[in-house]
């Protein structure tokens, strides 16, 4: 059970005053998040113009690793980033400063190909599952156990009961498929804190940060990523049921 910090994601610059988009801001927030208790980092590298970019992985990972030595760092490979299958693959082939792992969305057409490419590069895989269909596709892959972790993320479902039902459906598929990989469960916006608590209850890992939401458990807007991480770590450290 760990708390991963997801410090920026695909959020626009006006989402929060301290959303880290430049490398120096990501470095600052990464260090502060680790100091607040984050065991890992999930980053969406950005180009100089602020847009997400897989070509920015080398510089971003290198800079963060210098201030957070020993901390596992992951990145997204979302299809929307390069918006082209071959550009996505070519950007990954060009990586020289490798992340420890990369998330791959099983809802995307090229997921199996990206997973194979990441294995060839020696990069771990977070298999991102957002639906029961994603889970079924994942367990159908011949080498589905060759991943770092399963990532259950329901970003597009804001009704808590429906989100929980989908998560339970995904977990049922994983159990049927005899998947024994670690699980990280997280919510988005309205479901963030219920899912942090659910992850703790079920002894899964979770993640928190401005990628997933900007509010603290009491409904106030967090000052920064470190404040969100500290709140999640407090929940994970609590001795109450």
Short mmCIF file of C-alpha atoms in Angstrom, two decimals, residues 37-145:
data_model
loop_
_atom_site.label_atom_id
_atom_site.label_comp_id
_atom_site.label_asym_id
_atom_site.label_seq_id
_atom_site.Cartn_x
_atom_site.Cartn_y
_atom_site.Cartn_z
CA UNK A 37 4.85 11.18 2.16
CA UNK A 38 4.39 10.18 -1.48
CA UNK A 39 6.18 6.93 -2.22
CA UNK A 40 6.00 7.32 -6.00
CA UNK A 41 5.39 9.98 -8.64
CA UNK A 42 3.20 9.99 -11.75
CA UNK A 43 4.09 12.75 -14.20
CA UNK A 44 2.71 14.12 -17.47
CA UNK A 45 5.79 15.80 -19.01
CA UNK A 46 5.12 19.02 -20.88
CA UNK A 47 6.88 20.75 -23.75
CA UNK A 48 8.05 24.35 -23.48
CA UNK A 49 4.64 25.51 -24.72
CA UNK A 50 2.90 23.72 -21.84
CA UNK A 51 1.40 20.94 -23.95
CA UNK A 52 1.81 17.32 -22.92
CA UNK A 53 4.68 15.70 -24.77
CA UNK A 54 6.28 12.26 -24.75
CA UNK A 55 9.36 13.91 -26.25
CA UNK A 56 9.81 15.79 -22.96
CA UNK A 57 10.21 12.60 -20.92
CA UNK A 58 14.03 12.53 -20.92
CA UNK A 59 14.51 16.06 -19.60
CA UNK A 60 11.64 15.81 -17.12
CA UNK A 61 12.51 12.43 -15.63
CA UNK A 62 16.19 13.35 -15.45
CA UNK A 63 15.49 16.58 -13.58
CA UNK A 64 13.07 14.99 -11.11
CA UNK A 65 15.29 12.00 -10.47
CA UNK A 66 18.13 14.31 -9.45
CA UNK A 67 16.06 15.73 -6.58
CA UNK A 68 14.12 12.54 -5.77
CA UNK A 69 16.73 9.78 -5.99
CA UNK A 70 15.31 6.35 -5.31
CA UNK A 71 11.70 7.40 -5.86
CA UNK A 72 9.87 5.46 -8.57
CA UNK A 73 8.65 7.76 -11.34
CA UNK A 74 5.99 6.91 -13.89
CA UNK A 75 4.55 8.70 -16.91
CA UNK A 76 1.41 8.55 -19.01
CA UNK A 77 1.33 7.24 -22.58
CA UNK A 78 -2.23 8.44 -23.27
CA UNK A 79 -3.11 8.39 -26.97
CA UNK A 80 -4.26 12.01 -26.83
CA UNK A 81 -0.74 13.24 -26.00
CA UNK A 82 0.75 12.77 -29.47
CA UNK A 83 -2.62 12.01 -31.11
CA UNK A 84 -0.96 9.63 -33.56
CA UNK A 85 -0.02 5.97 -33.08
CA UNK A 86 3.32 6.12 -34.88
CA UNK A 87 4.33 9.41 -33.25
CA UNK A 88 3.58 7.87 -29.86
CA UNK A 89 5.66 4.79 -30.60
CA UNK A 90 8.53 6.78 -32.08
CA UNK A 91 8.64 9.11 -29.07
CA UNK A 92 8.89 6.12 -26.74
CA UNK A 93 11.59 4.50 -28.88
CA UNK A 94 13.63 7.70 -28.52
CA UNK A 95 13.52 7.73 -24.71
CA UNK A 96 17.00 7.59 -23.21
CA UNK A 97 16.21 8.57 -19.62
CA UNK A 98 13.68 5.90 -18.81
CA UNK A 99 10.81 6.21 -16.35
CA UNK A 100 10.45 3.32 -13.95
CA UNK A 101 7.02 2.58 -15.38
CA UNK A 102 4.43 3.99 -17.75
CA UNK A 103 0.65 3.74 -17.65
CA UNK A 104 -1.10 2.22 -20.66
CA UNK A 105 -4.85 2.64 -21.09
CA UNK A 106 -6.44 -0.66 -22.11
CA UNK A 107 -9.29 1.33 -23.65
CA UNK A 108 -6.93 2.53 -26.39
CA UNK A 109 -6.51 0.60 -29.64
CA UNK A 110 -2.73 0.35 -29.50
CA UNK A 111 -2.46 -0.73 -25.86
CA UNK A 112 -1.00 -4.21 -26.57
CA UNK A 113 1.56 -2.74 -28.96
CA UNK A 114 2.61 -0.07 -26.47
CA UNK A 115 2.94 -2.66 -23.73
CA UNK A 116 5.24 -4.74 -25.90
CA UNK A 117 7.32 -1.69 -26.81
CA UNK A 118 7.67 -0.67 -23.17
CA UNK A 119 8.82 -4.17 -22.25
CA UNK A 120 11.43 -3.99 -24.99
CA UNK A 121 12.62 -0.68 -23.52
CA UNK A 122 12.78 -2.14 -20.01
CA UNK A 123 10.02 0.12 -18.68
CA UNK A 124 7.46 -1.27 -16.24
CA UNK A 125 3.77 -1.10 -17.09
CA UNK A 126 0.76 0.16 -15.18
CA UNK A 127 -2.21 -1.44 -16.94
CA UNK A 128 -4.93 1.21 -16.80
CA UNK A 129 -8.44 -0.23 -16.51
CA UNK A 130 -11.46 2.08 -16.63
CA UNK A 131 -14.20 -0.46 -17.39
CA UNK A 132 -15.08 -4.12 -17.16
CA UNK A 133 -14.40 -4.31 -20.89
CA UNK A 134 -10.87 -3.02 -20.31
CA UNK A 135 -10.36 -5.70 -17.67
CA UNK A 136 -11.63 -8.42 -19.99
CA UNK A 137 -9.27 -7.22 -22.70
CA UNK A 138 -6.38 -7.12 -20.26
CA UNK A 139 -6.79 -10.70 -19.01
CA UNK A 140 -7.14 -11.91 -22.60
CA UNK A 141 -3.57 -10.81 -23.37
CA UNK A 142 -1.17 -13.72 -23.39
CA UNK A 143 1.45 -11.91 -21.30
CA UNK A 144 -0.89 -9.90 -19.09
CA UNK A 145 1.00 -10.83 -15.91
#
